[in-house]
Amino acid sequence: MKTLPLSKVYQLLEPGPVVLLTTAHKGRANVMTMSWHMMVEFEPPLVACVVSSANHSFSALKATGECVIAIPARKLAPKVVRVGNSSGRDIDKFKMAGLTPAPAERVAPPLVAECFANLECKVADRRMVNRYNLFVLEVIKAWIDPAQKNPKTIHHHGYGKFVVDGAAITLKSRMR
Amino acid sequence: MKTLPLSKVYQLLEPGPVVLLTTAHKGRANVMTMSWHMMVEFEPPLVACVVSSANHSFSALKATGECVIAIPARKLAPKVVRVGNSSGRDIDKFKMAGLTPAPAERVAPPLVAECFANLECKVADRRMVNRYNLFVLEVIKAWIDPAQKNPKTIHHHGYGKFVVDGAAITLKSRMR
């Protein structure tokens, strides 16, 4: 894993990929799938996300204020769905899904070794948690796996239907 | 345009497509491009989005509390970029980009006739506007164009680089 400049984080999340979210609480790491996230600020990168209070990860995130957003490429889709189909209340989801937790640098929750990008985050704003389960996160450290070239991400359309990234096009844009 | 059940709106926005946002203020309609949005609740559908206060649309959205989120398919990409490259402060962006405003049913801002889906929205929560330019919208009416079959959306990776939807895959998922 190589350090990614924080100024480039938005280019990973803005396209809307399905991501994994890891937490650690009372000595146990957990992982969930997530599609409800968006960029809020370029730099320092702020990310909003919704973690349902029905998820076991919710209480860990609320209690510790730390998480890792890990971005899986297409080949991990079956594991991503296995993570989404189960609860960390009962089992070790890393083991169950065949994913490898790896130590992060600045937070307690683990990176996911198989993912092509990992973003270490701290909760920056909790004001919308009670009403919407909406956390504002600050990305404080970003990692990219240089061995995974041009990874294709997946996008969830509901009920296990995913669309995989297709062709890339470049248009003359003034938009950052 | 056909009515889309509100319970299905999340399937359009959750995958993270680039969208257009229309507003209407003091008798003038405007349109901007947007990638910073996410679902917050299934039904009634709540959507969070960030509209930079540097955008002309920001003051219209803040003043009127109404907008339309229009979702363009791949063939509209050049028009989407043209919209993103200019400001409604100076010009009629619909005309400039060759997009057709069409009357909405429950809000003043127009639908975009060329888009395959249009979501009429009212601002539901302004508490994060001052700090993050973050609006929580409620979708109150949704339209889908049945003539556009399996539209491929586009996802922004920064600086005019877009990835177009590729293959769809379906995995056995318990996730809604």
Short mmCIF file of C-alpha atoms in Angstrom, two decimals:
data_model
loop_
_atom_site.label_atom_id
_atom_site.label_comp_id
_atom_site.label_asym_id
_atom_site.label_seq_id
_atom_site.Cartn_x
_atom_site.Cartn_y
_atom_site.Cartn_z
CA MET A 1 0.00 0.00 0.00
CA LYS A 2 1.26 3.45 -1.00
CA THR A 3 0.22 6.79 0.49
CA LEU A 4 -2.33 8.68 -1.62
CA PRO A 5 -2.35 12.50 -1.35
CA LEU A 6 -5.49 13.61 0.52
CA SER A 7 -6.29 16.03 -2.32
CA LYS A 8 -7.08 13.04 -4.57
CA VAL A 9 -9.44 11.20 -2.25
CA TYR A 10 -12.57 12.75 -3.81
CA GLN A 11 -11.70 11.13 -7.15
CA LEU A 12 -12.22 7.74 -5.53
CA LEU A 13 -15.49 8.40 -3.70
CA GLU A 14 -17.25 10.90 -5.97
CA PRO A 15 -18.06 8.21 -8.58
CA GLY A 16 -20.25 6.40 -6.04
CA PRO A 17 -18.62 2.96 -5.62
CA VAL A 18 -19.85 0.38 -3.13
CA VAL A 19 -17.39 0.50 -0.23
CA LEU A 20 -16.60 -1.45 2.90
CA LEU A 21 -16.57 0.27 6.27
CA THR A 22 -14.49 -1.18 9.10
CA THR A 23 -14.78 -0.38 12.79
CA ALA A 24 -13.16 -1.68 15.98
CA HIS A 25 -14.83 -1.76 19.35
CA LYS A 26 -14.00 -3.57 22.57
CA GLY A 27 -11.20 -5.47 20.91
CA ARG A 28 -13.27 -6.70 17.96
CA ALA A 29 -13.04 -5.51 14.38
CA ASN A 30 -16.07 -5.49 12.12
CA VAL A 31 -16.83 -4.71 8.49
CA MET A 32 -20.00 -3.70 6.63
CA THR A 33 -20.92 -2.72 3.07
CA MET A 34 -22.05 0.81 2.32
CA SER A 35 -23.37 2.74 -0.66
CA TRP A 36 -24.78 5.80 1.05
CA HIS A 37 -21.81 8.15 1.09
CA MET A 38 -20.73 11.36 -0.63
CA MET A 39 -17.93 13.89 -0.66
CA VAL A 40 -18.56 17.07 1.34
CA GLU A 41 -15.22 18.88 1.00
CA PHE A 42 -12.11 18.40 -1.15
CA GLU A 43 -9.33 19.03 1.37
CA PRO A 44 -9.10 18.09 4.07
CA PRO A 45 -11.43 15.47 2.58
CA LEU A 46 -14.77 15.35 4.35
CA VAL A 47 -17.14 12.48 3.59
CA ALA A 48 -20.74 12.13 4.72
CA CYS A 49 -22.17 8.65 5.14
CA VAL A 50 -25.29 7.01 6.52
CA VAL A 51 -24.78 3.96 8.75
CA SER A 52 -28.13 2.53 9.77
CA SER A 53 -28.60 2.19 13.52
CA ALA A 54 -29.80 -1.34 12.71
CA ASN A 55 -26.20 -2.19 11.77
CA HIS A 56 -23.83 -3.52 14.40
CA SER A 57 -21.21 -1.06 13.06
CA PHE A 58 -23.35 1.92 14.05
CA SER A 59 -22.69 1.64 17.78
CA ALA A 60 -18.97 1.04 17.22
CA LEU A 61 -18.67 4.11 14.99
CA LYS A 62 -20.67 6.22 17.41
CA ALA A 63 -18.66 5.06 20.43
CA THR A 64 -15.15 5.23 18.95
CA GLY A 65 -15.45 7.95 16.28
CA GLU A 66 -13.13 5.97 13.99
CA CYS A 67 -13.51 3.90 10.84
CA VAL A 68 -11.80 2.90 7.61
CA ILE A 69 -13.47 3.18 4.22
CA ALA A 70 -12.06 0.46 1.96
CA ILE A 71 -12.84 0.40 -1.76
CA PRO A 72 -13.17 -3.02 -3.39
CA ALA A 73 -12.66 -3.74 -7.08
CA ARG A 74 -15.00 -5.91 -9.12
CA LYS A 75 -13.37 -9.23 -8.29
CA LEU A 76 -14.30 -8.75 -4.62
CA ALA A 77 -18.03 -8.41 -5.41
CA PRO A 78 -18.96 -11.87 -4.05
CA LYS A 79 -17.14 -11.13 -0.78
CA VAL A 80 -18.76 -7.70 -0.56
CA VAL A 81 -22.19 -9.32 -0.84
CA ARG A 82 -21.29 -11.94 1.76
CA VAL A 83 -20.36 -9.11 4.13
CA GLY A 84 -23.66 -7.38 3.36
CA ASN A 85 -25.69 -10.54 4.01
CA SER A 86 -24.50 -11.06 7.60
CA SER A 87 -24.15 -9.23 10.90
CA GLY A 88 -21.02 -8.69 12.98
CA ARG A 89 -23.19 -9.20 16.03
CA ASP A 90 -22.85 -12.95 15.55
CA ILE A 91 -19.63 -13.67 13.66
CA ASP A 92 -16.20 -12.53 12.53
CA LYS A 93 -17.14 -11.16 9.14
CA PHE A 94 -13.55 -10.85 7.93
CA LYS A 95 -13.07 -14.58 8.39
CA MET A 96 -16.49 -15.44 7.03
CA ALA A 97 -15.96 -13.40 3.85
CA GLY A 98 -12.29 -14.25 3.38
CA LEU A 99 -11.05 -10.68 3.84
CA THR A 100 -7.76 -9.79 5.56
CA PRO A 101 -7.66 -7.07 8.22
CA ALA A 102 -4.39 -5.11 8.19
CA PRO A 103 -3.24 -2.51 10.74
CA ALA A 104 -4.05 1.11 9.95
CA GLU A 105 -1.61 3.88 10.81
CA ARG A 106 -3.73 6.45 12.64
CA VAL A 107 -6.94 4.68 13.68
CA ALA A 108 -7.80 1.43 15.44
CA PRO A 109 -10.11 -0.10 12.79
CA PRO A 110 -8.24 -2.21 10.23
CA LEU A 111 -7.58 -1.66 6.56
CA VAL A 112 -8.87 -4.34 4.20
CA ALA A 113 -5.79 -5.77 2.51
CA GLU A 114 -7.64 -6.92 -0.63
CA CYS A 115 -9.10 -3.46 -1.38
CA PHE A 116 -7.31 -1.16 -3.84
CA ALA A 117 -7.82 1.91 -1.63
CA ASN A 118 -8.20 2.41 2.12
CA LEU A 119 -9.15 5.68 3.83
CA GLU A 120 -8.53 6.14 7.56
CA CYS A 121 -11.28 8.36 8.99
CA LYS A 122 -12.30 10.15 12.17
CA VAL A 123 -15.83 11.35 12.84
CA ALA A 124 -15.80 15.14 12.38
CA ASP A 125 -19.46 15.99 12.99
CA ARG A 126 -22.19 14.09 14.84
CA ARG A 127 -24.99 16.63 14.64
CA MET A 128 -26.96 14.62 12.10
CA VAL A 129 -26.46 11.21 13.73
CA ASN A 130 -29.57 11.17 15.89
CA ARG A 131 -31.92 12.29 13.14
CA TYR A 132 -30.49 10.58 10.04
CA ASN A 133 -27.71 8.21 11.19
CA LEU A 134 -25.54 10.56 9.13
CA PHE A 135 -21.89 10.94 10.11
CA VAL A 136 -19.47 13.49 8.68
CA LEU A 137 -16.02 11.89 8.50
CA GLU A 138 -12.62 13.44 7.92
CA VAL A 139 -10.16 11.33 5.95
CA ILE A 140 -6.83 11.69 7.76
CA LYS A 141 -4.75 9.12 5.87
CA ALA A 142 -5.27 7.50 2.47
CA TRP A 143 -3.68 4.38 0.98
CA ILE A 144 -3.68 3.05 -2.56
CA ASP A 145 -2.48 -0.35 -3.80
CA PRO A 146 -0.21 0.33 -6.80
CA ALA A 147 -0.41 -3.36 -7.77
CA GLN A 148 -4.08 -3.00 -8.71
CA LYS A 149 -4.00 -1.05 -12.00
CA ASN A 150 -7.18 0.70 -13.20
CA PRO A 151 -9.47 -1.08 -10.76
CA LYS A 152 -13.12 -1.30 -11.81
CA THR A 153 -15.54 -0.49 -9.00
CA ILE A 154 -19.11 -1.67 -8.56
CA HIS A 155 -22.28 0.36 -8.06
CA HIS A 156 -25.36 -0.98 -6.29
CA HIS A 157 -28.80 -0.68 -7.88
CA GLY A 158 -30.68 -2.55 -5.15
CA TYR A 159 -31.32 -6.21 -4.29
CA GLY A 160 -27.89 -7.50 -5.33
CA LYS A 161 -27.89 -5.89 -8.77
CA PHE A 162 -24.57 -4.16 -9.42
CA VAL A 163 -23.21 -2.28 -12.39
CA VAL A 164 -19.48 -2.59 -13.01
CA ASP A 165 -17.41 0.34 -14.30
CA GLY A 166 -17.23 0.32 -18.08
CA ALA A 167 -15.32 2.55 -20.48
CA ALA A 168 -13.60 5.73 -19.33
CA ILE A 169 -14.17 8.90 -21.35
CA THR A 170 -12.51 12.28 -21.01
CA LEU A 171 -14.25 15.52 -21.88
CA LYS A 172 -12.80 19.01 -21.78
CA SER A 173 -13.96 20.17 -18.38
CA ARG A 174 -13.23 23.11 -16.12
CA MET A 175 -14.74 21.15 -13.24
CA ARG A 176 -12.35 19.86 -10.64
CA MET B 1 -42.47 10.63 -18.71
CA LYS B 2 -44.08 8.03 -16.46
CA THR B 3 -44.47 8.20 -12.68
CA LEU B 4 -41.87 6.17 -10.76
CA PRO B 5 -42.86 4.84 -7.30
CA LEU B 6 -40.97 6.77 -4.61
CA SER B 7 -39.81 3.47 -3.09
CA LYS B 8 -37.59 2.93 -6.15
CA VAL B 9 -35.84 6.29 -6.18
CA TYR B 10 -32.84 5.03 -4.21
CA GLN B 11 -32.02 2.54 -6.98
CA LEU B 12 -31.32 5.50 -9.26
CA LEU B 13 -29.19 7.62 -6.93
CA GLU B 14 -27.38 5.01 -4.81
CA PRO B 15 -25.06 4.03 -7.70
CA GLY B 16 -23.58 7.55 -7.72
CA PRO B 17 -24.37 8.92 -11.18
CA VAL B 18 -23.54 12.47 -12.23
CA VAL B 19 -26.82 14.39 -12.10
CA LEU B 20 -28.20 17.75 -13.12
CA LEU B 21 -29.85 20.00 -10.55
CA THR B 22 -32.39 22.58 -11.69
CA THR B 23 -33.64 25.57 -9.71
CA ALA B 24 -35.95 28.51 -10.44
CA HIS B 25 -35.62 31.92 -8.84
CA LYS B 26 -37.10 35.30 -9.72
CA GLY B 27 -38.58 33.94 -12.93
CA ARG B 28 -35.35 32.36 -14.19
CA ALA B 29 -34.57 28.65 -14.34
CA ASN B 30 -31.02 27.41 -13.96
CA VAL B 31 -29.21 24.06 -14.14
CA MET B 32 -25.93 22.79 -12.71
CA THR B 33 -24.05 19.48 -12.63
CA MET B 34 -23.61 17.63 -9.35
CA SER B 35 -21.82 14.53 -8.11
CA TRP B 36 -21.89 15.11 -4.37
CA HIS B 37 -25.15 13.47 -3.38
CA MET B 38 -26.27 10.36 -1.48
CA MET B 39 -29.40 8.63 -0.27
CA VAL B 40 -30.31 9.21 3.38
CA GLU B 41 -33.64 7.37 3.66
CA PHE B 42 -35.55 4.92 1.44
CA GLU B 43 -39.12 6.21 1.78
CA PRO B 44 -40.06 8.92 1.72
CA PRO B 45 -36.81 9.26 -0.20
CA LEU B 46 -34.40 11.67 1.45
CA VAL B 47 -31.31 12.75 -0.45
CA ALA B 48 -28.38 14.75 0.88
CA CYS B 49 -26.40 16.91 -1.53
CA VAL B 50 -23.69 19.55 -1.43
CA VAL B 51 -24.22 22.63 -3.58
CA SER B 52 -21.23 24.92 -3.32
CA SER B 53 -22.07 28.46 -2.27
CA ALA B 54 -19.86 29.51 -5.18
CA ASN B 55 -22.54 28.16 -7.52
CA HIS B 56 -25.31 30.46 -8.73
CA SER B 57 -27.78 27.63 -7.93
CA PHE B 58 -26.94 27.78 -4.23
CA SER B 59 -28.79 31.02 -3.54
CA ALA B 60 -31.81 29.88 -5.58
CA LEU B 61 -32.02 26.58 -3.69
CA LYS B 62 -31.59 28.32 -0.37
CA ALA B 63 -34.21 30.98 -1.14
CA THR B 64 -36.89 28.76 -2.72
CA GLY B 65 -36.30 25.36 -1.07
CA GLU B 66 -37.09 23.60 -4.35
CA CYS B 67 -35.12 21.78 -7.03
CA VAL B 68 -35.26 18.95 -9.54
CA ILE B 69 -32.60 16.25 -9.75
CA ALA B 70 -32.41 15.07 -13.36
CA ILE B 71 -30.35 11.99 -14.30
CA PRO B 72 -28.64 12.05 -17.69
CA ALA B 73 -27.60 8.99 -19.68
CA ARG B 74 -24.23 8.65 -21.37
CA LYS B 75 -25.21 10.35 -24.64
CA LEU B 76 -25.80 13.60 -22.71
CA ALA B 77 -22.24 13.67 -21.32
CA PRO B 78 -21.05 16.51 -23.60
CA LYS B 79 -24.05 18.64 -22.57
CA VAL B 80 -23.49 17.81 -18.91
CA VAL B 81 -19.92 19.06 -19.20
CA ARG B 82 -21.03 22.21 -21.02
CA VAL B 83 -23.40 22.90 -18.11
CA GLY B 84 -20.57 22.32 -15.66
CA ASN B 85 -18.21 24.67 -17.49
CA SER B 86 -20.43 27.76 -17.26
CA SER B 87 -22.39 29.81 -14.74
CA GLY B 88 -26.09 30.67 -14.73
CA ARG B 89 -25.09 34.08 -13.45
CA ASP B 90 -24.32 35.12 -17.00
CA ILE B 91 -26.37 32.99 -19.39
CA ASP B 92 -29.35 30.70 -19.97
CA LYS B 93 -27.61 27.38 -19.50
CA PHE B 94 -30.49 25.31 -20.88
CA LYS B 95 -30.19 27.15 -24.20
CA MET B 96 -26.41 27.13 -24.15
CA ALA B 97 -26.23 23.37 -23.55
CA GLY B 98 -29.18 22.42 -25.76
CA LEU B 99 -31.32 21.05 -22.93
CA THR B 100 -35.12 21.41 -22.80
CA PRO B 101 -36.81 22.59 -19.58
CA ALA B 102 -40.23 20.98 -19.06
CA PRO B 103 -42.80 21.87 -16.39
CA ALA B 104 -42.66 19.88 -13.14
CA GLU B 105 -45.83 18.91 -11.31
CA ARG B 106 -45.18 19.96 -7.72
CA VAL B 107 -42.24 22.36 -7.79
CA ALA B 108 -41.32 25.48 -9.79
CA PRO B 109 -37.91 24.32 -11.14
CA PRO B 110 -38.18 22.51 -14.47
CA LEU B 111 -37.59 18.88 -15.38
CA VAL B 112 -34.92 18.24 -18.02
CA ALA B 113 -36.76 16.61 -20.92
CA GLU B 114 -33.69 14.75 -22.25
CA CYS B 115 -32.94 13.02 -18.93
CA PHE B 116 -34.20 9.49 -18.31
CA ALA B 117 -35.30 10.28 -14.74
CA ASN B 118 -36.42 13.45 -12.97
CA LEU B 119 -36.95 13.84 -9.22
CA GLU B 120 -38.96 16.77 -7.88
CA CYS B 121 -37.53 17.78 -4.49
CA LYS B 122 -38.19 20.09 -1.55
CA VAL B 123 -35.54 21.03 0.99
CA ALA B 124 -36.31 19.06 4.16
CA ASP B 125 -33.43 20.11 6.41
CA ARG B 126 -31.18 23.19 6.31
CA ARG B 127 -29.19 22.64 9.49
CA MET B 128 -26.02 21.70 7.61
CA VAL B 129 -26.24 24.42 4.97
CA ASN B 130 -24.20 27.08 6.71
CA ARG B 131 -21.37 24.76 7.68
CA TYR B 132 -21.12 22.40 4.70
CA ASN B 133 -23.48 23.73 1.98
CA LEU B 134 -25.26 20.43 2.62
CA PHE B 135 -28.99 20.25 1.92
CA VAL B 136 -31.27 17.35 2.86
CA LEU B 137 -33.94 17.04 0.15
CA GLU B 138 -37.16 15.07 0.12
CA VAL B 139 -38.16 13.61 -3.24
CA ILE B 140 -41.89 14.25 -3.55
CA LYS B 141 -42.48 13.15 -7.15
CA ALA B 142 -40.40 10.97 -9.46
CA TRP B 143 -40.55 10.55 -13.23
CA ILE B 144 -38.97 8.00 -15.51
CA ASP B 145 -38.79 8.02 -19.32
CA PRO B 146 -39.90 4.57 -20.49
CA ALA B 147 -38.50 5.27 -23.96
CA GLN B 148 -34.93 5.17 -22.61
CA LYS B 149 -34.28 1.47 -21.96
CA ASN B 150 -31.38 0.46 -19.67
CA PRO B 151 -29.78 3.88 -19.65
CA LYS B 152 -26.07 3.93 -18.86
CA THR B 153 -25.10 6.65 -16.40
CA ILE B 154 -21.76 8.39 -16.00
CA HIS B 155 -19.57 8.74 -12.91
CA HIS B 156 -17.11 11.59 -12.43
CA HIS B 157 -13.49 10.91 -11.43
CA GLY B 158 -12.34 14.52 -11.55
CA TYR B 159 -11.17 16.92 -14.27
CA GLY B 160 -13.59 15.73 -16.96
CA LYS B 161 -12.76 12.04 -16.63
CA PHE B 162 -15.90 9.96 -16.50
CA VAL B 163 -16.52 6.24 -16.26
CA VAL B 164 -19.59 4.94 -18.07
CA ASP B 165 -21.70 2.10 -16.66
CA GLY B 166 -20.50 -1.26 -17.91
CA ALA B 167 -21.90 -4.75 -17.41
CA ALA B 168 -24.62 -5.47 -14.86
CA ILE B 169 -24.14 -8.42 -12.51
CA THR B 170 -26.58 -9.89 -10.02
CA LEU B 171 -25.49 -11.60 -6.81
CA LYS B 172 -27.66 -13.28 -4.23
CA SER B 173 -28.11 -10.49 -1.74
CA ARG B 174 -30.28 -9.87 1.27
CA MET B 175 -29.48 -6.18 1.00
CA ARG B 176 -32.27 -3.93 -0.17
#
